[in-house]
mmCIF file of C-alpha atoms in Angstrom:
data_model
loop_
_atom_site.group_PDB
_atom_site.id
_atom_site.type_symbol
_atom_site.label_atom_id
_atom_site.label_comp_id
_atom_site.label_asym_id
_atom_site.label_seq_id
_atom_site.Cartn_x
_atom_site.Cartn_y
_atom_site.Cartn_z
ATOM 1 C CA UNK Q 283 -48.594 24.739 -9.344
ATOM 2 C CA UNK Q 284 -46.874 24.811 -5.811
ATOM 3 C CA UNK Q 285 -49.757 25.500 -4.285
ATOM 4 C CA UNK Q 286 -51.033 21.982 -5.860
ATOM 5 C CA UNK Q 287 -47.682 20.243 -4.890
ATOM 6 C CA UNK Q 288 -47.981 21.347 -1.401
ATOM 7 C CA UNK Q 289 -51.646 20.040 -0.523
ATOM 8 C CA UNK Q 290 -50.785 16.743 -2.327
ATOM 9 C CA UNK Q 291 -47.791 16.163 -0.351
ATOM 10 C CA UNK Q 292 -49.573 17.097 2.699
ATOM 11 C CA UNK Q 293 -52.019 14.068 1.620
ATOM 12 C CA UNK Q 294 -49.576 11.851 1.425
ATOM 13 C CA UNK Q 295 -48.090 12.744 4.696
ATOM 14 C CA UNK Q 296 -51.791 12.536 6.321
ATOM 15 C CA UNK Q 297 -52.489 8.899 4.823
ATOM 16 C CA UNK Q 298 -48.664 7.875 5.964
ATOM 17 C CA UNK Q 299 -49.488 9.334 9.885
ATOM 18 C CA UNK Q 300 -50.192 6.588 12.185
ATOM 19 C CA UNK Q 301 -54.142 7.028 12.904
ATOM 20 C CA UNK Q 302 -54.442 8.497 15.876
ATOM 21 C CA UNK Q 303 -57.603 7.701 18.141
ATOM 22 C CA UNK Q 304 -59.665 10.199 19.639
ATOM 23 C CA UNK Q 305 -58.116 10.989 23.520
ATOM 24 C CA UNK Q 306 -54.949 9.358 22.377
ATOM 25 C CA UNK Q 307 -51.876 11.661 22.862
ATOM 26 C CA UNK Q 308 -49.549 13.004 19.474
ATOM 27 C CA UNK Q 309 -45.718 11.167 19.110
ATOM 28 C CA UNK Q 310 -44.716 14.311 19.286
ATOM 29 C CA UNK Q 311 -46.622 15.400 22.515
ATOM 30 C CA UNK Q 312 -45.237 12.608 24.650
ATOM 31 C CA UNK Q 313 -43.592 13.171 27.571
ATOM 32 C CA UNK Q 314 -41.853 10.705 30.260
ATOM 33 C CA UNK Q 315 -43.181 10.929 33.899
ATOM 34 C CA UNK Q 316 -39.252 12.822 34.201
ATOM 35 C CA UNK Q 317 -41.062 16.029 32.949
ATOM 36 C CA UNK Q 318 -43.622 16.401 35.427
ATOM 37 C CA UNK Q 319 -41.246 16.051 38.549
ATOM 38 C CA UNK Q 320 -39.986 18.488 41.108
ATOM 39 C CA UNK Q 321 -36.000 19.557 40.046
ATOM 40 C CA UNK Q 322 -35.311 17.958 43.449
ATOM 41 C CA UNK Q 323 -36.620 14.797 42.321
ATOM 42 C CA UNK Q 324 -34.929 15.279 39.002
ATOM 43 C CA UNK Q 325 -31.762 15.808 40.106
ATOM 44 C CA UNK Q 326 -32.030 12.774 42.254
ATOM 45 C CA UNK Q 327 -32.456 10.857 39.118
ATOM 46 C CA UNK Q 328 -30.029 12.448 36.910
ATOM 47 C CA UNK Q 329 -26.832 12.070 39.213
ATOM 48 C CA UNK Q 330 -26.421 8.403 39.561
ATOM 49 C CA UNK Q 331 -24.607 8.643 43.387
ATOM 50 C CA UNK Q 332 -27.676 10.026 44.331
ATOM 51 C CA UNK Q 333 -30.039 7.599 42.521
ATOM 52 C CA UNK Q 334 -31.397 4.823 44.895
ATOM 53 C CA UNK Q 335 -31.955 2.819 41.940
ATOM 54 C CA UNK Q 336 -28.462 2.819 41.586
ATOM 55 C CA UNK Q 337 -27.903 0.477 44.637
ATOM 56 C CA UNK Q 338 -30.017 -2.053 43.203
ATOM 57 C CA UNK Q 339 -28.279 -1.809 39.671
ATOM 58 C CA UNK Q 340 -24.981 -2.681 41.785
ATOM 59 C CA UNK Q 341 -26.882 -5.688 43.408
ATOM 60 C CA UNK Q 342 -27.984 -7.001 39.755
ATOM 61 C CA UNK Q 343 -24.639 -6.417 38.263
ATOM 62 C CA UNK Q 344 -23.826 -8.649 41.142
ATOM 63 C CA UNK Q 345 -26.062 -11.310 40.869
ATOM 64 C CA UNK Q 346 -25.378 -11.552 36.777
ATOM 65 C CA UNK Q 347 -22.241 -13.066 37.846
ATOM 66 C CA UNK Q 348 -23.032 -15.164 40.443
ATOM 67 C CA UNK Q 349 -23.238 -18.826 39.934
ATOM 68 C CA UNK Q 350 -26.484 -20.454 41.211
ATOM 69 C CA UNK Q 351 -28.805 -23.187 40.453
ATOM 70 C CA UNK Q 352 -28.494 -27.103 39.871
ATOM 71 C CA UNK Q 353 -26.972 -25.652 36.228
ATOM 72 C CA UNK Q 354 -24.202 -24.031 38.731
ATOM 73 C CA UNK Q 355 -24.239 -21.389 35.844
ATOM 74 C CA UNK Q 356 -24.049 -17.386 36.231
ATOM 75 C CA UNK Q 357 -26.207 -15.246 33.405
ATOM 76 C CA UNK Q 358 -22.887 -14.201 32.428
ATOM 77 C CA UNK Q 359 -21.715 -17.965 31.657
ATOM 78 C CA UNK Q 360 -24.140 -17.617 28.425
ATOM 79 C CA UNK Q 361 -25.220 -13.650 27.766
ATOM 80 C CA UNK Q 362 -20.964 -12.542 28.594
ATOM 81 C CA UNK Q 363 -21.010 -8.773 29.436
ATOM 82 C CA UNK Q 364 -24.137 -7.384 29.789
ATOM 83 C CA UNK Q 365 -23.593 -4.093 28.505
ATOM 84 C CA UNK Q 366 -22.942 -5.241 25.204
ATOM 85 C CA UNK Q 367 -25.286 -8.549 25.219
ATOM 86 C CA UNK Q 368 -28.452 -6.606 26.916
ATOM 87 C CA UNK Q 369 -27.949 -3.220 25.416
ATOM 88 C CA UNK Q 370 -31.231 -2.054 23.987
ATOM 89 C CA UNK Q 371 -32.938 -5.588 25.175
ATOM 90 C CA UNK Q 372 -35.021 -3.657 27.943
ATOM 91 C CA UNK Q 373 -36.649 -1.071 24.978
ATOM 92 C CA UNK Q 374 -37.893 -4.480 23.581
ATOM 93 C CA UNK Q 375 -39.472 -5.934 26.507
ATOM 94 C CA UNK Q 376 -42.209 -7.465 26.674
ATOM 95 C CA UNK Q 377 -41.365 -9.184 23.842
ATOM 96 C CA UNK Q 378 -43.448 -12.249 21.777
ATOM 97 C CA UNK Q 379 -42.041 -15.914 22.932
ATOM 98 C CA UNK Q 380 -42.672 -18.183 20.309
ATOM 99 C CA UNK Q 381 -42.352 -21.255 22.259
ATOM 100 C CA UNK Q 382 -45.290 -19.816 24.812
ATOM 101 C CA UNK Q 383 -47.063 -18.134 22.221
ATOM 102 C CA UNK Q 384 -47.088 -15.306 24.535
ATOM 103 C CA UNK Q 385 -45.390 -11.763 24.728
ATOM 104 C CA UNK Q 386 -43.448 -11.285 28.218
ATOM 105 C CA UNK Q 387 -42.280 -9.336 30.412
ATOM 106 C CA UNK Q 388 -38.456 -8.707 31.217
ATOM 107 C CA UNK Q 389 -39.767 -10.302 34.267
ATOM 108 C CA UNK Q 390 -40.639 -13.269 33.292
ATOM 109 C CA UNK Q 391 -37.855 -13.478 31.077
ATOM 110 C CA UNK Q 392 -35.856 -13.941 33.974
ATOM 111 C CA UNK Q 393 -38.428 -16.508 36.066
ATOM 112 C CA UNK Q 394 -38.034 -18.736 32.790
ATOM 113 C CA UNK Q 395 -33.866 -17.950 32.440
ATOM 114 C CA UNK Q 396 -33.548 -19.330 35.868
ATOM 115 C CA UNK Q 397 -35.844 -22.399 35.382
ATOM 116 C CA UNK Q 398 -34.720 -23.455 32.233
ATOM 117 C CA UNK Q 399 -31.254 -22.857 31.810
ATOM 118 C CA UNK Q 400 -30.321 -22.313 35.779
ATOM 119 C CA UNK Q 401 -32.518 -24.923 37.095
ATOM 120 C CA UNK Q 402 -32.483 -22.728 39.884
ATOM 121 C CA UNK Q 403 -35.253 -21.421 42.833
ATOM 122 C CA UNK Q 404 -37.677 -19.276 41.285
ATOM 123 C CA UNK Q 405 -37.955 -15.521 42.161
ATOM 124 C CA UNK Q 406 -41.378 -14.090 43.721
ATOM 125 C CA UNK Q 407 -42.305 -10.868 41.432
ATOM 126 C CA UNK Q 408 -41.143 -8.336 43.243
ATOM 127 C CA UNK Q 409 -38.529 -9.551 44.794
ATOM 128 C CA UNK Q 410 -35.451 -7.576 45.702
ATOM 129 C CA UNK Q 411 -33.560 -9.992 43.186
ATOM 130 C CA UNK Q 412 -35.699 -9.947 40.712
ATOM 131 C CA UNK Q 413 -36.055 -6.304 40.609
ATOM 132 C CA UNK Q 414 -32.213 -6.128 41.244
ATOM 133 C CA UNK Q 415 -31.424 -8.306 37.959
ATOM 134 C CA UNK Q 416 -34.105 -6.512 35.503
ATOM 135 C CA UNK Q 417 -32.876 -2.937 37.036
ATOM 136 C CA UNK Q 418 -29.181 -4.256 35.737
ATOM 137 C CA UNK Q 419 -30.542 -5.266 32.802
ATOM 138 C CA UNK Q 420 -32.716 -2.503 31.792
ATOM 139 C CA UNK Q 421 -29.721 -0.215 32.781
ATOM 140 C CA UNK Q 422 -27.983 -1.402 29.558
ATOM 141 C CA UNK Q 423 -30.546 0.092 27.736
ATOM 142 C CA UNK Q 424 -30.645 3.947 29.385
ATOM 143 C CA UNK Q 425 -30.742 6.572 26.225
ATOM 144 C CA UNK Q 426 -32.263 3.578 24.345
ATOM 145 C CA UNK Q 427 -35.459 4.275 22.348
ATOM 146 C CA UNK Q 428 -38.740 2.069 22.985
ATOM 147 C CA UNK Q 429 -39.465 -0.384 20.431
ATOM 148 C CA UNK Q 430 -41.903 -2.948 22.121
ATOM 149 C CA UNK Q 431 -44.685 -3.679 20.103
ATOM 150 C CA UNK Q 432 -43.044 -3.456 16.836
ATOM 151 C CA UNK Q 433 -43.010 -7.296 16.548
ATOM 152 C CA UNK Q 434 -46.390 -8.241 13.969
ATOM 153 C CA UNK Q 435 -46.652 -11.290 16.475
ATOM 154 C CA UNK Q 436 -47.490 -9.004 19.207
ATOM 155 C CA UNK Q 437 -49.745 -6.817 18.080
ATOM 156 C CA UNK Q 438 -53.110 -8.954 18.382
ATOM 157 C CA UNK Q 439 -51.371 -8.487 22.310
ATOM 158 C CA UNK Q 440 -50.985 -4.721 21.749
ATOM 159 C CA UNK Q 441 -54.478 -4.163 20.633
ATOM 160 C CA UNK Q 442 -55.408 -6.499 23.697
ATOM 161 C CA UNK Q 443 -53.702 -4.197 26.274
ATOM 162 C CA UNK Q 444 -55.362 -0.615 24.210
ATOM 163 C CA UNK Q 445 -58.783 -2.138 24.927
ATOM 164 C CA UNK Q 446 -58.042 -2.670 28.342
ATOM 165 C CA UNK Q 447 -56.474 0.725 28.762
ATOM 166 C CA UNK Q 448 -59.635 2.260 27.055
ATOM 167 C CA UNK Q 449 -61.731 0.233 29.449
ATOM 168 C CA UNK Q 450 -63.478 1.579 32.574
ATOM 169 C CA UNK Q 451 -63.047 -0.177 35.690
ATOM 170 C CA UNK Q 452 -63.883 -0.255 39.541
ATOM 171 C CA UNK Q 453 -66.348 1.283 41.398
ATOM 172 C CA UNK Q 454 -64.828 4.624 40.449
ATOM 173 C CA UNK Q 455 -65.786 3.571 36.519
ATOM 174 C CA UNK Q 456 -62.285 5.136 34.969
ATOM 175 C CA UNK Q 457 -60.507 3.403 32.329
ATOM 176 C CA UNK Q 458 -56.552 4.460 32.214
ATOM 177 C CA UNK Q 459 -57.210 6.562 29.251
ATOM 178 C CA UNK Q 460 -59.765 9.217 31.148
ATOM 179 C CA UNK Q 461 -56.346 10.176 33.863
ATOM 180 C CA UNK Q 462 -53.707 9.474 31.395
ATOM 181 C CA UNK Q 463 -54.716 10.678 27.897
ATOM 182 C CA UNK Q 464 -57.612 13.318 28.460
ATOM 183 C CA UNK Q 465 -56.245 14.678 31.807
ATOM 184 C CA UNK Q 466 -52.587 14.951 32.116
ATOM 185 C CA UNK Q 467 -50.887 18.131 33.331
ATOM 186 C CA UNK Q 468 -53.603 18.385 35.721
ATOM 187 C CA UNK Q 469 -53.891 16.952 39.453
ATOM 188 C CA UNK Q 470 -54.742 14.219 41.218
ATOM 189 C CA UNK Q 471 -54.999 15.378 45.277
ATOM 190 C CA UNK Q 472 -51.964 17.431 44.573
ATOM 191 C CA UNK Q 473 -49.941 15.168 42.806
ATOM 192 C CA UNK Q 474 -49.466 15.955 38.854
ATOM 193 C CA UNK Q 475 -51.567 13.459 36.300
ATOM 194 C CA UNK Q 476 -48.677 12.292 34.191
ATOM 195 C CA UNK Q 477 -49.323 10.600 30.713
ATOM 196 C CA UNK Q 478 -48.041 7.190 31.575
ATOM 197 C CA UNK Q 479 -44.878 6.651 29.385
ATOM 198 C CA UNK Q 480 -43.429 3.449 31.286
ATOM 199 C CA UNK Q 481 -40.070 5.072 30.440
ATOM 200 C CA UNK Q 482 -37.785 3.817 33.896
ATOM 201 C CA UNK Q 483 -39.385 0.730 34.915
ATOM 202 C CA UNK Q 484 -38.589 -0.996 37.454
ATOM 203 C CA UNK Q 485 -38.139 2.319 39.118
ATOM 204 C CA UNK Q 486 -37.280 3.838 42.501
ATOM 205 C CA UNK Q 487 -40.400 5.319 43.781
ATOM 206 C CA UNK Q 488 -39.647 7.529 47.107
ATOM 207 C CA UNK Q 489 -43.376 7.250 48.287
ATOM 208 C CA UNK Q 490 -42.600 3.152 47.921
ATOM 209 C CA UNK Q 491 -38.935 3.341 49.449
ATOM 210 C CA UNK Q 492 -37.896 0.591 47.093
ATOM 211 C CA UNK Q 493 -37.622 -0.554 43.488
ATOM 212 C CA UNK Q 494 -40.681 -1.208 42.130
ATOM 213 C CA UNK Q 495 -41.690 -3.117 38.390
ATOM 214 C CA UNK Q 496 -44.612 -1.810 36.283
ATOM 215 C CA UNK Q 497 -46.922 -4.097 37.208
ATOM 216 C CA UNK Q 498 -46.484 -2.909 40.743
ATOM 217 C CA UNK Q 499 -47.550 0.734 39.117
ATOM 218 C CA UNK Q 500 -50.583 -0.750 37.249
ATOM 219 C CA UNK Q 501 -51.933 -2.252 40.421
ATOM 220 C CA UNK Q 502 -51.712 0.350 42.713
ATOM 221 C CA UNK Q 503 -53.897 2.705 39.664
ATOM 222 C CA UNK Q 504 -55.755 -0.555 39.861
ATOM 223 C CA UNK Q 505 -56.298 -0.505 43.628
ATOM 224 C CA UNK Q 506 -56.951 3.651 43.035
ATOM 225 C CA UNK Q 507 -60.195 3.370 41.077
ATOM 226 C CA UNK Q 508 -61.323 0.709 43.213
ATOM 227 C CA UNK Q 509 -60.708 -2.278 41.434
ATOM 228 C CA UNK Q 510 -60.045 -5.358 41.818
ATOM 229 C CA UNK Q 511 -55.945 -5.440 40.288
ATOM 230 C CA UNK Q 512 -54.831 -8.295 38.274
ATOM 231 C CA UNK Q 513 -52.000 -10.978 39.000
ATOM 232 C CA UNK Q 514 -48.683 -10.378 39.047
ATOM 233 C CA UNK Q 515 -47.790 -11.918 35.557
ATOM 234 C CA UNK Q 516 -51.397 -12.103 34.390
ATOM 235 C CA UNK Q 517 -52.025 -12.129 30.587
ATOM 236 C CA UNK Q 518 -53.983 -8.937 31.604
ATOM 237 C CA UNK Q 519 -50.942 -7.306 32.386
ATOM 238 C CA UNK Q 520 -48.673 -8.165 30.256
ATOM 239 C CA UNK Q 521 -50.412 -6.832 27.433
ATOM 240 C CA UNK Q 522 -51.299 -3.901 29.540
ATOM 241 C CA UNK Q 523 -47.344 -3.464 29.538
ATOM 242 C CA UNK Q 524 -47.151 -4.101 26.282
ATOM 243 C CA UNK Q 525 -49.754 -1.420 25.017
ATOM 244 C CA UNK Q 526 -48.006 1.171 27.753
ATOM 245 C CA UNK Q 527 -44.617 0.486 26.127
ATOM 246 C CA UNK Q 528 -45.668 0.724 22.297
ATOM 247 C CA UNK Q 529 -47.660 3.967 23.279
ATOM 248 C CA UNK Q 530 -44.003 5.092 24.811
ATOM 249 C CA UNK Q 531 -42.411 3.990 20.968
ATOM 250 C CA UNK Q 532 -39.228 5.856 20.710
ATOM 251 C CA UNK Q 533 -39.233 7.806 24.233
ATOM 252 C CA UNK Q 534 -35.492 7.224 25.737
ATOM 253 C CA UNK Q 535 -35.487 4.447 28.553
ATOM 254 C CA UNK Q 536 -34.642 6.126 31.596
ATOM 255 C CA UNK Q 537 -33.747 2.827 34.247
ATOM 256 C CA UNK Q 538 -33.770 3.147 37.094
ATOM 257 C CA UNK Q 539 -36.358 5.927 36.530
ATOM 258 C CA UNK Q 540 -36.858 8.316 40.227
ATOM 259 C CA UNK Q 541 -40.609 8.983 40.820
ATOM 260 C CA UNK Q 542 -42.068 10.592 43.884
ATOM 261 C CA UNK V 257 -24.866 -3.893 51.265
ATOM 262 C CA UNK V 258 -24.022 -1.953 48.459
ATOM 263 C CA UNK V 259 -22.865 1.801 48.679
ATOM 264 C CA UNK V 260 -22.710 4.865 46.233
ATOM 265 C CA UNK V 261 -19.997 7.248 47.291
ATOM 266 C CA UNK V 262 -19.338 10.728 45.551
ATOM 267 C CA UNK V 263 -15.762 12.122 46.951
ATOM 268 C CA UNK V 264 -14.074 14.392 44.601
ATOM 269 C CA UNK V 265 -10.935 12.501 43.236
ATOM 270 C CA UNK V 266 -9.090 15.631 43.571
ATOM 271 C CA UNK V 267 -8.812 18.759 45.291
ATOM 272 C CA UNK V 268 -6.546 21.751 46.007
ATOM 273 C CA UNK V 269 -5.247 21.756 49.213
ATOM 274 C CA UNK V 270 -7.775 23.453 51.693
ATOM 275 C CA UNK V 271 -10.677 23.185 49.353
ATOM 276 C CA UNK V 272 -14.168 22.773 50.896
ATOM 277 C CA UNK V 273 -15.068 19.290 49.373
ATOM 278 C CA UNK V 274 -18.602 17.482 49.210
ATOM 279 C CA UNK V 275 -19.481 14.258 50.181
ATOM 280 C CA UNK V 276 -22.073 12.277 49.228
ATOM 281 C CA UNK V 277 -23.202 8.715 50.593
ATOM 282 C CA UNK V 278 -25.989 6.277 49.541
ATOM 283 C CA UNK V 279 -26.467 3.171 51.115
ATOM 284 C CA UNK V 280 -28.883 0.469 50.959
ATOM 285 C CA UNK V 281 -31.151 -0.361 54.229
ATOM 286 C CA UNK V 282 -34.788 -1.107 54.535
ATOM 287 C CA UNK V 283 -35.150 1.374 57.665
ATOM 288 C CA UNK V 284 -38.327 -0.397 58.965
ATOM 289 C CA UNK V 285 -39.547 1.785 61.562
ATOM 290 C CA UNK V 286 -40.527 -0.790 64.188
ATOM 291 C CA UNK V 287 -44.243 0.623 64.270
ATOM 292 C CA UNK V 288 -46.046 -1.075 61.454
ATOM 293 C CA UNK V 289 -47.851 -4.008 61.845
ATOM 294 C CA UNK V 290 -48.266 -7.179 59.402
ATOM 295 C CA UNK V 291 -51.511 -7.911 57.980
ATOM 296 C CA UNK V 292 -52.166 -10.366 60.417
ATOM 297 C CA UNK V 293 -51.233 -7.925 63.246
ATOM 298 C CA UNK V 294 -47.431 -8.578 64.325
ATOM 299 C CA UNK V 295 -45.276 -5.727 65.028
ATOM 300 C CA UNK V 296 -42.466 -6.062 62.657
ATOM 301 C CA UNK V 297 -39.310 -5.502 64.718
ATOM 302 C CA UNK V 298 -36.763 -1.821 64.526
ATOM 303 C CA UNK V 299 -34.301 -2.634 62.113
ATOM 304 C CA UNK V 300 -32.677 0.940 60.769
ATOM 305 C CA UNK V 301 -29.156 2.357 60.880
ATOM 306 C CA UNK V 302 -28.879 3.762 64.286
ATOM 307 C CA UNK V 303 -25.560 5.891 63.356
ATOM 308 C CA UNK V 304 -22.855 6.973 60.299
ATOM 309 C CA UNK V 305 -19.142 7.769 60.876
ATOM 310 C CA UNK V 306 -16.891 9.294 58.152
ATOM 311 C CA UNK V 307 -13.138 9.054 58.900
ATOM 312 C CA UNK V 308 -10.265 10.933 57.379
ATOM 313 C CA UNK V 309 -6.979 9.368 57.206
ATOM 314 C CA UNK V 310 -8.150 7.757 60.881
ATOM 315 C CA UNK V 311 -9.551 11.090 61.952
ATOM 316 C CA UNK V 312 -13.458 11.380 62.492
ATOM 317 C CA UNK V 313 -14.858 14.740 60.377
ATOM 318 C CA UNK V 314 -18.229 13.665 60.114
ATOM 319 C CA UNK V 315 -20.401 11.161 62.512
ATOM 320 C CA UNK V 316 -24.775 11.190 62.259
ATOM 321 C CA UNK V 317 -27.281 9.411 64.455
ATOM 322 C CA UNK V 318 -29.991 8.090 62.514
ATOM 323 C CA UNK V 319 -33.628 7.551 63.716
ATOM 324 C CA UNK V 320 -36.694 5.403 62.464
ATOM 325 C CA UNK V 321 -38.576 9.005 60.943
ATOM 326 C CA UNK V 322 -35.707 8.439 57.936
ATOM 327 C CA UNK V 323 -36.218 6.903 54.732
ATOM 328 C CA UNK V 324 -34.943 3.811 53.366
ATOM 329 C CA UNK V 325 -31.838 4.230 51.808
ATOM 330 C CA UNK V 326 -30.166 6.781 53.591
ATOM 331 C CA UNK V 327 -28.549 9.643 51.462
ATOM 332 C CA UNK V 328 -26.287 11.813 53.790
ATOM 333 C CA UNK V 329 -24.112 14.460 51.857
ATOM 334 C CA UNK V 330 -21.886 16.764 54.490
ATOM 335 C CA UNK V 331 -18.555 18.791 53.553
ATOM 336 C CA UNK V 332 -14.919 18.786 55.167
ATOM 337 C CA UNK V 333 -11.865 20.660 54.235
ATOM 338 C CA UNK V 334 -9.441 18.814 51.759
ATOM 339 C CA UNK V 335 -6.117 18.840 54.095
ATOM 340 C CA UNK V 336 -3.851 15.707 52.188
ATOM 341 C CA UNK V 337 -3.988 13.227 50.431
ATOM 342 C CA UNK V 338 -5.453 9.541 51.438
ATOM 343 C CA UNK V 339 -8.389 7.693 52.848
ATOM 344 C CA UNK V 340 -12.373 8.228 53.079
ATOM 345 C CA UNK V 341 -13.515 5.999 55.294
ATOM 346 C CA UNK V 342 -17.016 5.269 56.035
ATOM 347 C CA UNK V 343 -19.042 3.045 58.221
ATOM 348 C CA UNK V 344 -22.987 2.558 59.027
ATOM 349 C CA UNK V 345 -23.824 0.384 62.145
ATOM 350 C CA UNK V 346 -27.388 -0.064 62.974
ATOM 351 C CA UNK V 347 -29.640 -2.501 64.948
ATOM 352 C CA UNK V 348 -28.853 -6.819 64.774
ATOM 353 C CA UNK V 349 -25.570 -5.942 64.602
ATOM 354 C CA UNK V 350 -25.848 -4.304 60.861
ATOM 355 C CA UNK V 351 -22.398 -3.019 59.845
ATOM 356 C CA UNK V 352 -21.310 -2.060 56.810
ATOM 357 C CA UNK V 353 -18.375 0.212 55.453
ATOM 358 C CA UNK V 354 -17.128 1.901 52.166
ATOM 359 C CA UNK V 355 -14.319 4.051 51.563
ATOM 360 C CA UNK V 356 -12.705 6.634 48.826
ATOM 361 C CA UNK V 357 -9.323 8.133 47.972
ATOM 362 C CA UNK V 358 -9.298 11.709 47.083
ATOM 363 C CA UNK V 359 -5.499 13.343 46.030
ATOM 364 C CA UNK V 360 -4.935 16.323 47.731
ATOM 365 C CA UNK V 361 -2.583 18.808 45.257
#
């Protein structure tokens, strides 16, 4: 009789699993990019007067209170104190607009804060302020667990962004999924194949010397295989993000991440 | 520009401390070119001073082979109670200071 009650309950936990995909990596097999570091680079990250990132927090948290635009209004003048109003936001991000129809990026969250409610000069992707704001922002969220992708709007994007992660590209012919899912723990001329949990974005890369956003990340794997990288902000990448983030569900966010 | 300082907030009298600084500079080297084949001009911190209650402990000359971002971490001898200060100066005229208290028991 146990014997009977043990296979059917095993049943029901089998149909209940998540399907998993062939190549595509367990929940409980994931691992943030923090586990295949160096403990120098680790420790960089883990003591925040050592983290570069850090400095660019300290710029955001300055720029969240600094009145600008036609609007003459600060993001504190509507979201107050940021590490109440954007705790967990970051583990969201991208998220599905409804007014655009669209999931975006904490990115472009901010590019359409600052034109809409700032009336204020847009900021290049990239940019030090840009990357200085989301870094603040995503900072609220550190020990928070991923939930992108959970919103049923966004999953026709999700399922956009898994195709294009399954798909080969450039003259090299690799799709994101041959590195990242099949051959992780291995290396890549010396440097360890990691299995792309977006964890820390925008993070401090050391072989960068700055801040750098996701997208940043996906083009330069882009540029790697030989092909030819999307826009910044391109619908390509966005759902790219999104996919990367809802692969990452329930990993801690670690902002601002250290990577070598 | 911003600054992360780690200075024990306090120590036994005669106590080998650790400091640690961070600051934020681009350190461009002055030898890499634009795409279009400019030579974007030096700009890096050329030195670091650490003063203790007025008195120099620490001082560091900085050259364009170091990162962005410096990260200097050194150690001095906890003698009283008062005043960290520090200051980077570098090329255009870049200056920039921080300081920390430490008690001294």
């Amino acid at each position: 009789m146990i014997s009977w009650r043990a296979i059917a309950a095993a049943t029901l936990l089998a149909a209940a699993a998540p399907v998993l995909l062939a190549g595509e990596i367990p929940p409980d097999a994931r691992r943030s990019g923090y586990a295949f570091m160096g403990a120098d680079t680790r420790a960089m990250q883990d003591d925040d007067t050592s983290n570069p990132g850090m400095l660019f927090v300290l710029d955001g948290e300055a720029l969240w209170a600094k009145k600008i635009g036609s609007a003459d209004k600060a993001c504190a003048d509507c979201h107050g104190d940021a590490q109440s109003s954007m705790k967990g936001v970051a583990a969201r991000y991208p998220a599905f607009d409804k007014a655009l129809g669209r999931p975006v990026t904490l990115d472009q969250r901010i590019i359409l804060c600052r034109a809409n409610h700032q009336q204020a000069t847009p900021l290049p992707y990239e940019s030090r302020d840009l990357l200085a704001l989301s870094a603040f922002i995503a900072h609220q969220s550190r020990g928070t667990p991923i939930t992108a992708g959970d919103d049923p709007q966004a999953k026709p994007f999700v399922e956009q962004g898994r195709v294009l992660y399954m798909q080969r590209a450039g003259q090299l012919n690799l799709a994101c999924t041959n590195c990242h899912d099949d051959n992780f723990d291995k290396r890549l001329a010396g440097a360890p194949i990691t299995q792309a949990q977006p964890t820390g974005y925008p993070l401090y890369r050391l072989e960068w010397q700055t801040l750098g956003s996701l997208e940043r990340r996906l083009r330069s794997c882009m540029s790697g295989v030989r092909a030819q990288a999307y826009d910044y902000g391109s619908p390509e990448l966005v759902a790219l993000e999104l996919y990367l983030m809802s692969r990452a569900h329930g990993l801690p966010m670690e902002t601002p991440a250290v990577r070598p | 520009m911003a600054a992360l300082i780690n200075v024990p907030s306090k120590a036994k009298r005669g106590d080998i401390i650790e400091i640690r600084t961070l600051t934020s500079h681009i350190m461009e080297t002055g030898f890499r070119h634009t795409a279009d084949g400019k030579l974007v001009p030096r700009n890096i911190i050329t030195s670091f001073i650490c003063r203790y209650n007025g008195a120099e402990v620490f001082r560091a000359d900085l050259f364009p082979a170091i990162a962005a971002n410096p990260y200097l971490s050194f150690f001095t001898v906890a003698k009283e109670s008062g005043k960290f200060e520090f200051e980077w100066i570098g090329d255009n005229g870049y200056s920039s200071t921080a300081s920390a208290s430490i008690t001294v028991e």
